[in-house]
CSV table of C-alpha atoms in Angstrom, one decimal:
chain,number,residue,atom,x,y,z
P,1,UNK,CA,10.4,-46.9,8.1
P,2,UNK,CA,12.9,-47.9,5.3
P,3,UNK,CA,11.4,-47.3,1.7
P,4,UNK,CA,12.2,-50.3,-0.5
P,5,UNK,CA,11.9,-50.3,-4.2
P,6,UNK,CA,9.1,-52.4,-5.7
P,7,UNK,CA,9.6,-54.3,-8.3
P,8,UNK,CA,7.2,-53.8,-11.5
P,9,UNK,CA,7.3,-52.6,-14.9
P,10,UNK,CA,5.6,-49.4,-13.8
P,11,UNK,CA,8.8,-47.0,-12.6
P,12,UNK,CA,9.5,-46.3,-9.0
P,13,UNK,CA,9.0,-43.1,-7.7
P,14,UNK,CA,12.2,-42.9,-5.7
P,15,UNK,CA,14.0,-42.9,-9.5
P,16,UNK,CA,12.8,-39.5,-9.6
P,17,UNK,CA,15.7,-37.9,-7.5
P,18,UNK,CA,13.8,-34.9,-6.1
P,19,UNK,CA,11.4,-37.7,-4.2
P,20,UNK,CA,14.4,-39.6,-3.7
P,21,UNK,CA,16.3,-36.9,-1.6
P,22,UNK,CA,13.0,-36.4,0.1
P,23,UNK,CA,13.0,-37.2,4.1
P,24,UNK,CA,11.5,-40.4,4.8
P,25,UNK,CA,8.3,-38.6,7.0
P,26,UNK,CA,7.5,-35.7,3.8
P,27,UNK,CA,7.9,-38.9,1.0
P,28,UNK,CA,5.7,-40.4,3.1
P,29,UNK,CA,3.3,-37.8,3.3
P,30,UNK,CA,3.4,-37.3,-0.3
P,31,UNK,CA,3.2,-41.2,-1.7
P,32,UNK,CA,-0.6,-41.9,-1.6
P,33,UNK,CA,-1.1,-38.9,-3.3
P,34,UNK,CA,1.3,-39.9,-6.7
P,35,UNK,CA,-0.4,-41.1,-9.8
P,36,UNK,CA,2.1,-42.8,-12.7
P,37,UNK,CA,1.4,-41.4,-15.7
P,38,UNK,CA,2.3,-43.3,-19.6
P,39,UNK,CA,4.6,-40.4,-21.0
P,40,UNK,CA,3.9,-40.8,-25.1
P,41,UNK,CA,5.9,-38.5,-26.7
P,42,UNK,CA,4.5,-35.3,-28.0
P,43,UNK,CA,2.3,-35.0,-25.0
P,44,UNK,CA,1.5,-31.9,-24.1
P,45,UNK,CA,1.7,-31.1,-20.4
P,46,UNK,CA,0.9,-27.7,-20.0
P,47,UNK,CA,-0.4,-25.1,-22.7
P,48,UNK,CA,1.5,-21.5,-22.1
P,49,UNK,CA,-1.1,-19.8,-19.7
P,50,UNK,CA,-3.6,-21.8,-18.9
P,51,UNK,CA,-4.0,-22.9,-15.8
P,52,UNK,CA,-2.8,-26.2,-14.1
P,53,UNK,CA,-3.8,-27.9,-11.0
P,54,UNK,CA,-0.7,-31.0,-11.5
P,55,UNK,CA,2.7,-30.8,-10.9
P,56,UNK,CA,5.2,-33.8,-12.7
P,57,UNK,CA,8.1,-35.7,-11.2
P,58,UNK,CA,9.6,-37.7,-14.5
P,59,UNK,CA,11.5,-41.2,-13.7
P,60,UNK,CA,12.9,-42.5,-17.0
P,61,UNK,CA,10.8,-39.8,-19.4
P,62,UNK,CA,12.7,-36.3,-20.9
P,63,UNK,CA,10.1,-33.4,-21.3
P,64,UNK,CA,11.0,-29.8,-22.7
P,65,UNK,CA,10.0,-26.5,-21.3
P,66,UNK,CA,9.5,-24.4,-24.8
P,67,UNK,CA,8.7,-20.6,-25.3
P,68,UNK,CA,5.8,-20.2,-27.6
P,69,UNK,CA,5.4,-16.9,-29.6
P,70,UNK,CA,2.4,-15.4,-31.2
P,71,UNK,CA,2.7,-17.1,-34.4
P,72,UNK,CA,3.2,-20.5,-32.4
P,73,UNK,CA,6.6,-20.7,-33.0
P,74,UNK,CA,8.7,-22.2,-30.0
P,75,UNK,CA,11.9,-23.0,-29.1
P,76,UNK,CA,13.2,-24.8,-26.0
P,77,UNK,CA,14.2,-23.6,-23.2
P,78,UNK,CA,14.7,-26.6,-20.9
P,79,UNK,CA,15.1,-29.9,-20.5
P,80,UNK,CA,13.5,-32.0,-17.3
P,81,UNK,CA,14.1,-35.6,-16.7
P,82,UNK,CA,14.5,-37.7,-13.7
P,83,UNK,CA,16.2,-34.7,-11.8
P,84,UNK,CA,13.8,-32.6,-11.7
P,85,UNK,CA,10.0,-31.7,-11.6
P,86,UNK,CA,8.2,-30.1,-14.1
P,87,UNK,CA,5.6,-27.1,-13.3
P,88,UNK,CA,7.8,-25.8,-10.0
P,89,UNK,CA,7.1,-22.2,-11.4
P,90,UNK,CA,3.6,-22.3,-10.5
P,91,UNK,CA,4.4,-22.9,-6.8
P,92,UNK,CA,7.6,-20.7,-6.6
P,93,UNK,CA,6.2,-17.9,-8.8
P,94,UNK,CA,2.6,-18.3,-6.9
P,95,UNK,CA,0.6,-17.9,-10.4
P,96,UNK,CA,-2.3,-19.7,-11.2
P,97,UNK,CA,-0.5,-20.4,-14.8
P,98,UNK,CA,2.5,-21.5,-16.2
P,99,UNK,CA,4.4,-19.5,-18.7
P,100,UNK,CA,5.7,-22.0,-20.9
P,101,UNK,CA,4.6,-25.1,-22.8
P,102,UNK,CA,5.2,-28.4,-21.3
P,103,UNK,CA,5.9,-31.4,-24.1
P,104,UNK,CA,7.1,-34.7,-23.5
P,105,UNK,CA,10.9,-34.9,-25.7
P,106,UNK,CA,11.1,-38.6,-24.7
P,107,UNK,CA,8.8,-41.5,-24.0
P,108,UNK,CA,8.5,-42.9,-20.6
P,109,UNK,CA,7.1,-42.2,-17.4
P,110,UNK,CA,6.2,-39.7,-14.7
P,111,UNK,CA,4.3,-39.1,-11.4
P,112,UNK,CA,1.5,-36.5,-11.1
P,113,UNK,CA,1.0,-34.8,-8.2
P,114,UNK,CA,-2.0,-32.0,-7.2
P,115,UNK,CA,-0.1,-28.6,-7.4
P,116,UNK,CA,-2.3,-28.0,-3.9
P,117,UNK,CA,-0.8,-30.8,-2.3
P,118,UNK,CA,2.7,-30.3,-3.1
P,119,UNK,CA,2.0,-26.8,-2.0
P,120,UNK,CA,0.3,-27.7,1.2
P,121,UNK,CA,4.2,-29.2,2.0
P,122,UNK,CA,6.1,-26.1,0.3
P,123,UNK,CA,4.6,-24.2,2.8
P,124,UNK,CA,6.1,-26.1,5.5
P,125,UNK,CA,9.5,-24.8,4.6
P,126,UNK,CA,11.0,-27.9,5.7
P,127,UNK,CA,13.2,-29.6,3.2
P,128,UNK,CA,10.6,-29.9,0.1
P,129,UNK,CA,11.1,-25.9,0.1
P,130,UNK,CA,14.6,-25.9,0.5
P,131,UNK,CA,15.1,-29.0,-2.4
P,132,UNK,CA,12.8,-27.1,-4.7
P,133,UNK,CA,14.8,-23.5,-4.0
P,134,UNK,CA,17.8,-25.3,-5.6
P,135,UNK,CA,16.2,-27.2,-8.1
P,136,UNK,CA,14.6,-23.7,-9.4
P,137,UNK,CA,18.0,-22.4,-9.1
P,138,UNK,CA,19.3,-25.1,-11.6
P,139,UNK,CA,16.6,-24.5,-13.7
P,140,UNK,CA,16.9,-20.6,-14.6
P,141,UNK,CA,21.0,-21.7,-14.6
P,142,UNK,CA,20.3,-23.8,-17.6
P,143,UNK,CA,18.3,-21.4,-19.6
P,144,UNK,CA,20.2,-19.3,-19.1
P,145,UNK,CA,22.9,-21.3,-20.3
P,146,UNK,CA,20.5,-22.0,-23.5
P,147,UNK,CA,20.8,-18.5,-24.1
P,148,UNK,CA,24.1,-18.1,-24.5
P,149,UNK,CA,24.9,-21.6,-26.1
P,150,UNK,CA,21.9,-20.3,-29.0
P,151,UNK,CA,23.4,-17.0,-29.7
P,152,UNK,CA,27.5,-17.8,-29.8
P,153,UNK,CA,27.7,-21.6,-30.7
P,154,UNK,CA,27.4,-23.8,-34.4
P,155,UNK,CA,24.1,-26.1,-34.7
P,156,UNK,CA,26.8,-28.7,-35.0
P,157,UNK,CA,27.6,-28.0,-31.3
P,158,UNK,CA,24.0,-27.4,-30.2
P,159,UNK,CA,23.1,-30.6,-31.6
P,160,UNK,CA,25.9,-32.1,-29.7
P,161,UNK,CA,25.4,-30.1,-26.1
P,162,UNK,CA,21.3,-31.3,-26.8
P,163,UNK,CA,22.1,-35.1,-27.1
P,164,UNK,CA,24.2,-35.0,-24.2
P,165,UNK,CA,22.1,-33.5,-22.3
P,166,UNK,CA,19.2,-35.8,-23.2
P,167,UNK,CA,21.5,-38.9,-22.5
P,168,UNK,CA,21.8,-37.9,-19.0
P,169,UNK,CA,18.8,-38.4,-18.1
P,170,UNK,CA,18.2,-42.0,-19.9
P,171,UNK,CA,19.1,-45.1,-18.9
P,172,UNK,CA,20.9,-46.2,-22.3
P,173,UNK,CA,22.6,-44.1,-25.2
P,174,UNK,CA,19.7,-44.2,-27.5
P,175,UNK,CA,17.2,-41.4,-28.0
P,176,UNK,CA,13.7,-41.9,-30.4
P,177,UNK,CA,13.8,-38.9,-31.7
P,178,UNK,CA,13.0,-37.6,-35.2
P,179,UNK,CA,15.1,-34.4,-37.0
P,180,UNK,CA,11.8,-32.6,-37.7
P,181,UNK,CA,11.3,-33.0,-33.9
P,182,UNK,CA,14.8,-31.7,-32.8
P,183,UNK,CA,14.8,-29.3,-35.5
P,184,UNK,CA,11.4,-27.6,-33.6
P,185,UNK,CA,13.2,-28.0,-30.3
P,186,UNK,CA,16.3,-26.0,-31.3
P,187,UNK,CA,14.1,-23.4,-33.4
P,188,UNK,CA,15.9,-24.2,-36.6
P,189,UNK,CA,15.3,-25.9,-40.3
P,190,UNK,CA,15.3,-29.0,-41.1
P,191,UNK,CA,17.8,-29.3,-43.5
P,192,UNK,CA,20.5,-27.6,-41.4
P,193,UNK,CA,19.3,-30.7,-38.4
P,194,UNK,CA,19.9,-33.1,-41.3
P,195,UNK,CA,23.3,-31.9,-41.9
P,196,UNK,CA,25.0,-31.9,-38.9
P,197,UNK,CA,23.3,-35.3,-37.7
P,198,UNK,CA,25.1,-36.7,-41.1
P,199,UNK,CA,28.6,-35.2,-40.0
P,200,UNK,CA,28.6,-36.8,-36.4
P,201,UNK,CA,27.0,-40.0,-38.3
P,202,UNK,CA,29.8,-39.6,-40.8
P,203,UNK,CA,32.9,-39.2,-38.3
P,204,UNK,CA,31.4,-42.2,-36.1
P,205,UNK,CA,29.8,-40.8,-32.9
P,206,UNK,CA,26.5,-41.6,-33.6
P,207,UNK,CA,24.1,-44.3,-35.3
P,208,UNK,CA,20.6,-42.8,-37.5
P,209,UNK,CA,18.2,-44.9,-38.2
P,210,UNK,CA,14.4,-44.8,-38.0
P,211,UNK,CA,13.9,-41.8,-36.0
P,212,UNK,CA,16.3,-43.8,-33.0
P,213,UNK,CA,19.7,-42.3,-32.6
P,214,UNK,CA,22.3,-44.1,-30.9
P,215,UNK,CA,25.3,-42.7,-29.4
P,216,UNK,CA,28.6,-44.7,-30.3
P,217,UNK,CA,31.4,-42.6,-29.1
P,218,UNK,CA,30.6,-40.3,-26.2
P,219,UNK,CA,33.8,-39.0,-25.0
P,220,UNK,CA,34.2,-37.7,-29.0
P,221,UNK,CA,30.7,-36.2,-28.8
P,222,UNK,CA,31.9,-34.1,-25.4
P,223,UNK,CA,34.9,-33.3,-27.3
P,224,UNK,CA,33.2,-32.0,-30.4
P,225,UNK,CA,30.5,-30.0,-27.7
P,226,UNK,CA,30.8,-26.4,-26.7
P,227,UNK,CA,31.7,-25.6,-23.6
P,228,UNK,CA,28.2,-25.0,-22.6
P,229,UNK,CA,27.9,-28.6,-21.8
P,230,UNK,CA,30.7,-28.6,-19.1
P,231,UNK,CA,29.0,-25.8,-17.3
P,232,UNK,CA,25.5,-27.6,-17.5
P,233,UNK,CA,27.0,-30.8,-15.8
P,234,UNK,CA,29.1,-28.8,-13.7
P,235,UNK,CA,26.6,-26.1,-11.7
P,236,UNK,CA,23.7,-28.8,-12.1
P,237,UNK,CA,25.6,-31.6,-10.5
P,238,UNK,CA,26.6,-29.0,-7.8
P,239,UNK,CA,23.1,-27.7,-7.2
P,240,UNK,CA,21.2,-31.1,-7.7
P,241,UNK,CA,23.9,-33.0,-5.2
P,242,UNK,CA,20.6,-33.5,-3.4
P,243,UNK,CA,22.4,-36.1,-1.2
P,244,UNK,CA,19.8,-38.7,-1.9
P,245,UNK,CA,19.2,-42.3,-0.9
P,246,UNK,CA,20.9,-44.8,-3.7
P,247,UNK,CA,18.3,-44.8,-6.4
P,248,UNK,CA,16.1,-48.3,-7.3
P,249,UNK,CA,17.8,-50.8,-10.0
């Protein structure tokens, strides 16, 4: 049976491009089961070790993955958007908990599954196992990639590697997002937020106003990026080339 997209205001599932690679028979099995889910930002998903019974496919939402230490500082260690699903470590890792906390970066949408259920077809080892085998794959890639982009590169090029990487999965070039946000995201002050978004205001890539940034000049931005960003788009696109159907307009 051919899935067609639905028109509403309320996201398709198939933007999500995990459910979108999905054979027609496991999507199938799994559609009666996702709930959409209002993604206000600052929701918090998942609370480091606690245990969660829900797994998340995002459509047109960003959340971060962040490390949370003892004295509740975090930093991030991930971004998920409409490439990915968020709480695959509790069904790769077989914990009853995840290890990191779960917080909605950008406002939009997502689709909740049962963690049971999506098990239920893990276990099949049919092609949900083998999608979510790469997607985890991609997933440790980039944090790792954090990693290294934290310790060797400028906040100026953090700040530039972070919008681009939140730009990829929107729809537009504008993120709502305030300094004091980005600045607890990337596990620095402030002030030193506030300075480099004023330089790549200054020089013309991007627009600040009112907690909405707007990306003007893109190719500039890449330019101005570390390299980190090149290997992000590079190894993801080659590990999330999911061959999937054409996602719905």
């Amino acid at each position: 049976m051919r899935r067609e997209a639905a028109m509403s205001t309320i996201p398709n599932p198939l933007q999500n491009r995990l459910l979108a690679a999905l054979p027609t028979e496991v999507y199938e099995r799994l559609m009666p089961h996702l709930v959409s889910m209002h993604m206000p930002v600052g929701k918090v998903l998942y609370e480091a070790g606690n245990p969660e019974d829900y797994v998340y496919f995002p459509t047109d939402c960003i959340i971060s993955l962040l490390y949370v230490v003892e004295d509740d500082a975090s930093t991030e260690i991930s971004v998920v958007g409409k490439e990915g699903i968020v709480g695959v470590a509790v069904l790769i890792i077989g914990g009853e908990s995840i290890t990191s906390q779960a917080i909605v970066q950008s406002a939009g949408h997502a689709y909740r599954l049962s963690a049971t259920r999506l098990k239920h077809e893990f276990d099949r080892h049919g092609a949900l196992f083998h999608l979510l085998l790469r997607y985890s794959q991609a997933l440790i890639r980039q944090m790792a990639q954090n990693a290294v982009c934290n310790r060797f590169h400028t906040i100026n090029q953090q700040l530039c590697r972070w919008l681009l990487l939140s730009l990829d999965r929107l729809s537009n070039n504008q993120l709502a997002m305030t300094q004091e946000l980005i600045a607890n995201l990337l596990s620095v002050r402030r002030e030193r937020i506030m300075e480099a978004a004023s330089k790549l205001q200054r020089l013309g890539l991007i627009n600040y106003q009112d907690g909405l940034i707007t990306v003007v000049d893109r190719p500039r931005l890449e330019e101005l990026c570390c390299e980190c960003y090149t290997v992000d788009k590079t190894e993801g696109n080659r590990l999330l080339a999911y061959g999937e159907r054409p996602l719905p307009h």
